Amino acid sequence: MSFTPTADISTRFPVSADIVWAALTKHRYTSEWWPSLQLPKRSGARASFQTPRPRKKRPRVATGRVVRVTKGEEIQLSLLSQPRGVHSDVTITVTQLAHKTRVRVVEQGFADAEDPQRVIAESRDGWREFLGALGEYLADNKTVARIERRIHDA
């Protein structure tokens, strides 16, 4: 039986899925809470971001392509992360629950990593910080109201 090294993290936000989706995929919002994030919502587009690596000087810089998008629900990415030169596949899923929205990030692969467990731990820590920043951004009622107005005016 083979094992695919995987980082799997999820969190819930007390706002609707369409607001979370906009905050994740529209540059006007991502630039406010995670400036390095480029997560276009079309297949084949270039994606990139940086996440911190706790106790490391240099951040993780991930670049790659959007493989598939299911509008409002899921984005799949194929990435190469530096400084370790590790390939991985990331799926970000946005799910509307009864009164909240769940965002789940699954990153797997890491086959070319010298120490997959360390890379997974760094990846998980980076995603935690990423989702934490999104949570702080969406905790601001004025921000949520502004996003909601733009969604409904569109």
Short mmCIF file of C-alpha atoms in Angstrom, two decimals:
data_model
loop_
_atom_site.label_atom_id
_atom_site.label_comp_id
_atom_site.label_asym_id
_atom_site.label_seq_id
_atom_site.Cartn_x
_atom_site.Cartn_y
_atom_site.Cartn_z
CA MET A 1 0.00 0.00 0.00
CA SER A 2 1.43 3.37 -1.00
CA PHE A 3 1.17 6.56 1.02
CA THR A 4 0.78 10.01 -0.49
CA PRO A 5 2.09 12.66 1.91
CA THR A 6 -0.78 15.07 2.53
CA ALA A 7 -1.49 18.27 4.46
CA ASP A 8 -5.23 18.60 5.13
CA ILE A 9 -6.61 21.59 7.02
CA SER A 10 -10.02 23.19 7.24
CA THR A 11 -11.75 25.99 9.08
CA ARG A 12 -15.17 27.57 9.23
CA PHE A 13 -16.17 31.18 8.74
CA PRO A 14 -19.45 32.78 9.91
CA VAL A 15 -20.20 34.26 6.46
CA SER A 16 -21.74 32.90 3.27
CA ALA A 17 -19.79 30.85 0.74
CA ASP A 18 -20.10 33.51 -1.97
CA ILE A 19 -18.35 36.04 0.29
CA VAL A 20 -15.55 33.57 1.09
CA TRP A 21 -15.19 32.70 -2.61
CA ALA A 22 -14.90 36.38 -3.54
CA ALA A 23 -12.34 36.99 -0.77
CA LEU A 24 -10.26 34.07 -2.10
CA THR A 25 -10.49 34.73 -5.84
CA LYS A 26 -10.90 38.46 -6.46
CA HIS A 27 -7.66 40.43 -6.47
CA ARG A 28 -9.35 43.55 -5.06
CA TYR A 29 -9.95 41.55 -1.85
CA THR A 30 -6.93 39.23 -1.73
CA SER A 31 -4.64 42.26 -1.99
CA GLU A 32 -6.12 43.50 1.29
CA TRP A 33 -5.52 40.37 3.39
CA TRP A 34 -2.79 38.33 1.57
CA PRO A 35 -0.99 40.60 -0.92
CA SER A 36 1.11 37.85 -2.54
CA LEU A 37 -1.94 35.72 -3.43
CA GLN A 38 -2.76 35.32 -7.11
CA LEU A 39 -5.58 32.80 -7.33
CA PRO A 40 -7.41 33.43 -10.59
CA LYS A 41 -10.62 31.52 -11.11
CA ARG A 42 -9.91 30.17 -14.59
CA SER A 43 -8.17 26.99 -15.65
CA GLY A 44 -4.67 27.39 -17.04
CA ALA A 45 -4.08 30.73 -15.31
CA ARG A 46 -0.90 31.37 -13.34
CA ALA A 47 -1.27 31.05 -9.57
CA SER A 48 1.21 32.10 -6.91
CA PHE A 49 1.50 32.98 -3.25
CA GLN A 50 3.89 33.12 -0.33
CA THR A 51 3.41 31.57 3.08
CA PRO A 52 5.68 31.89 6.08
CA ARG A 53 7.77 28.95 7.24
CA PRO A 54 7.84 29.16 11.04
CA ARG A 55 11.35 29.36 12.45
CA LYS A 56 12.75 29.91 8.93
CA LYS A 57 14.08 33.12 7.42
CA ARG A 58 12.75 32.62 3.92
CA PRO A 59 9.04 32.17 3.15
CA ARG A 60 7.65 29.42 0.97
CA VAL A 61 7.06 30.79 -2.53
CA ALA A 62 4.65 28.65 -4.53
CA THR A 63 4.05 29.15 -8.24
CA GLY A 64 2.09 27.09 -10.70
CA ARG A 65 -1.13 26.79 -12.63
CA VAL A 66 -4.82 26.56 -11.94
CA VAL A 67 -5.74 23.06 -13.09
CA ARG A 68 -9.50 23.16 -12.62
CA VAL A 69 -12.14 25.50 -11.23
CA THR A 70 -15.68 24.71 -10.15
CA LYS A 71 -17.09 28.22 -9.74
CA GLY A 72 -17.91 29.09 -6.18
CA GLU A 73 -16.83 25.67 -4.90
CA GLU A 74 -13.33 24.48 -5.71
CA ILE A 75 -9.96 25.40 -7.20
CA GLN A 76 -7.28 22.82 -8.00
CA LEU A 77 -3.66 23.91 -8.39
CA SER A 78 -0.41 22.33 -9.49
CA LEU A 79 2.49 24.03 -7.70
CA LEU A 80 6.25 24.16 -7.39
CA SER A 81 7.37 25.51 -4.01
CA GLN A 82 10.71 27.10 -3.23
CA PRO A 83 13.13 27.05 -1.48
CA ARG A 84 12.84 23.24 -1.44
CA GLY A 85 11.84 22.74 -5.10
CA VAL A 86 8.89 20.52 -4.18
CA HIS A 87 5.94 19.74 -6.45
CA SER A 88 2.46 19.42 -4.99
CA ASP A 89 -1.21 19.49 -5.90
CA VAL A 90 -3.57 21.70 -3.91
CA THR A 91 -7.35 21.60 -3.74
CA ILE A 92 -9.17 24.46 -2.05
CA THR A 93 -12.83 23.67 -1.42
CA VAL A 94 -15.48 26.15 -0.25
CA THR A 95 -18.64 24.56 1.17
CA GLN A 96 -21.77 26.30 2.42
CA LEU A 97 -22.94 24.76 5.70
CA ALA A 98 -26.14 25.59 7.60
CA HIS A 99 -24.89 28.86 9.11
CA LYS A 100 -21.21 28.94 8.20
CA THR A 101 -18.84 28.26 5.34
CA ARG A 102 -16.09 25.67 5.50
CA VAL A 103 -12.83 26.12 3.60
CA ARG A 104 -10.73 22.99 3.23
CA VAL A 105 -7.20 22.99 1.84
CA VAL A 106 -5.67 19.65 0.83
CA GLU A 107 -2.10 19.70 -0.41
CA GLN A 108 -0.56 16.43 -1.51
CA GLY A 109 2.34 15.05 -3.44
CA PHE A 110 5.65 16.13 -2.01
CA ALA A 111 7.13 13.02 -3.68
CA ASP A 112 10.35 14.83 -4.53
CA ALA A 113 10.89 16.15 -0.99
CA GLU A 114 13.96 14.95 0.90
CA ASP A 115 12.00 15.04 4.16
CA PRO A 116 8.27 14.87 3.31
CA GLN A 117 7.14 15.05 6.95
CA ARG A 118 9.00 18.33 7.50
CA VAL A 119 7.66 19.79 4.26
CA ILE A 120 4.10 18.74 5.21
CA ALA A 121 4.48 20.37 8.64
CA GLU A 122 5.75 23.60 7.04
CA SER A 123 2.93 23.49 4.50
CA ARG A 124 0.30 22.92 7.19
CA ASP A 125 1.68 25.80 9.28
CA GLY A 126 1.63 28.08 6.25
CA TRP A 127 -1.97 27.15 5.40
CA ARG A 128 -3.00 27.74 9.02
CA GLU A 129 -1.57 31.24 8.86
CA PHE A 130 -3.23 31.79 5.47
CA LEU A 131 -6.66 30.69 6.73
CA GLY A 132 -6.15 32.67 9.94
CA ALA A 133 -5.53 35.84 7.92
CA LEU A 134 -8.66 35.13 5.86
CA GLY A 135 -10.60 34.68 9.10
CA GLU A 136 -9.36 38.00 10.48
CA TYR A 137 -10.28 39.70 7.20
CA LEU A 138 -13.79 38.21 7.22
CA ALA A 139 -14.29 39.05 10.91
CA ASP A 140 -14.58 42.72 9.97
CA ASN A 141 -18.30 43.42 9.45
CA LYS A 142 -17.60 46.44 7.23
CA THR A 143 -15.44 44.31 4.93
CA VAL A 144 -18.10 41.60 4.70
CA ALA A 145 -20.81 44.20 3.98
CA ARG A 146 -18.67 45.76 1.23
CA ILE A 147 -18.04 42.39 -0.43
CA GLU A 148 -21.71 41.48 -0.13
CA ARG A 149 -22.79 44.75 -1.78
CA ARG A 150 -20.44 44.19 -4.71
CA ILE A 151 -21.58 40.59 -5.15
CA HIS A 152 -25.25 41.57 -5.20
CA ASP A 153 -24.68 44.63 -7.42
CA ALA A 154 -22.85 42.54 -10.04
#
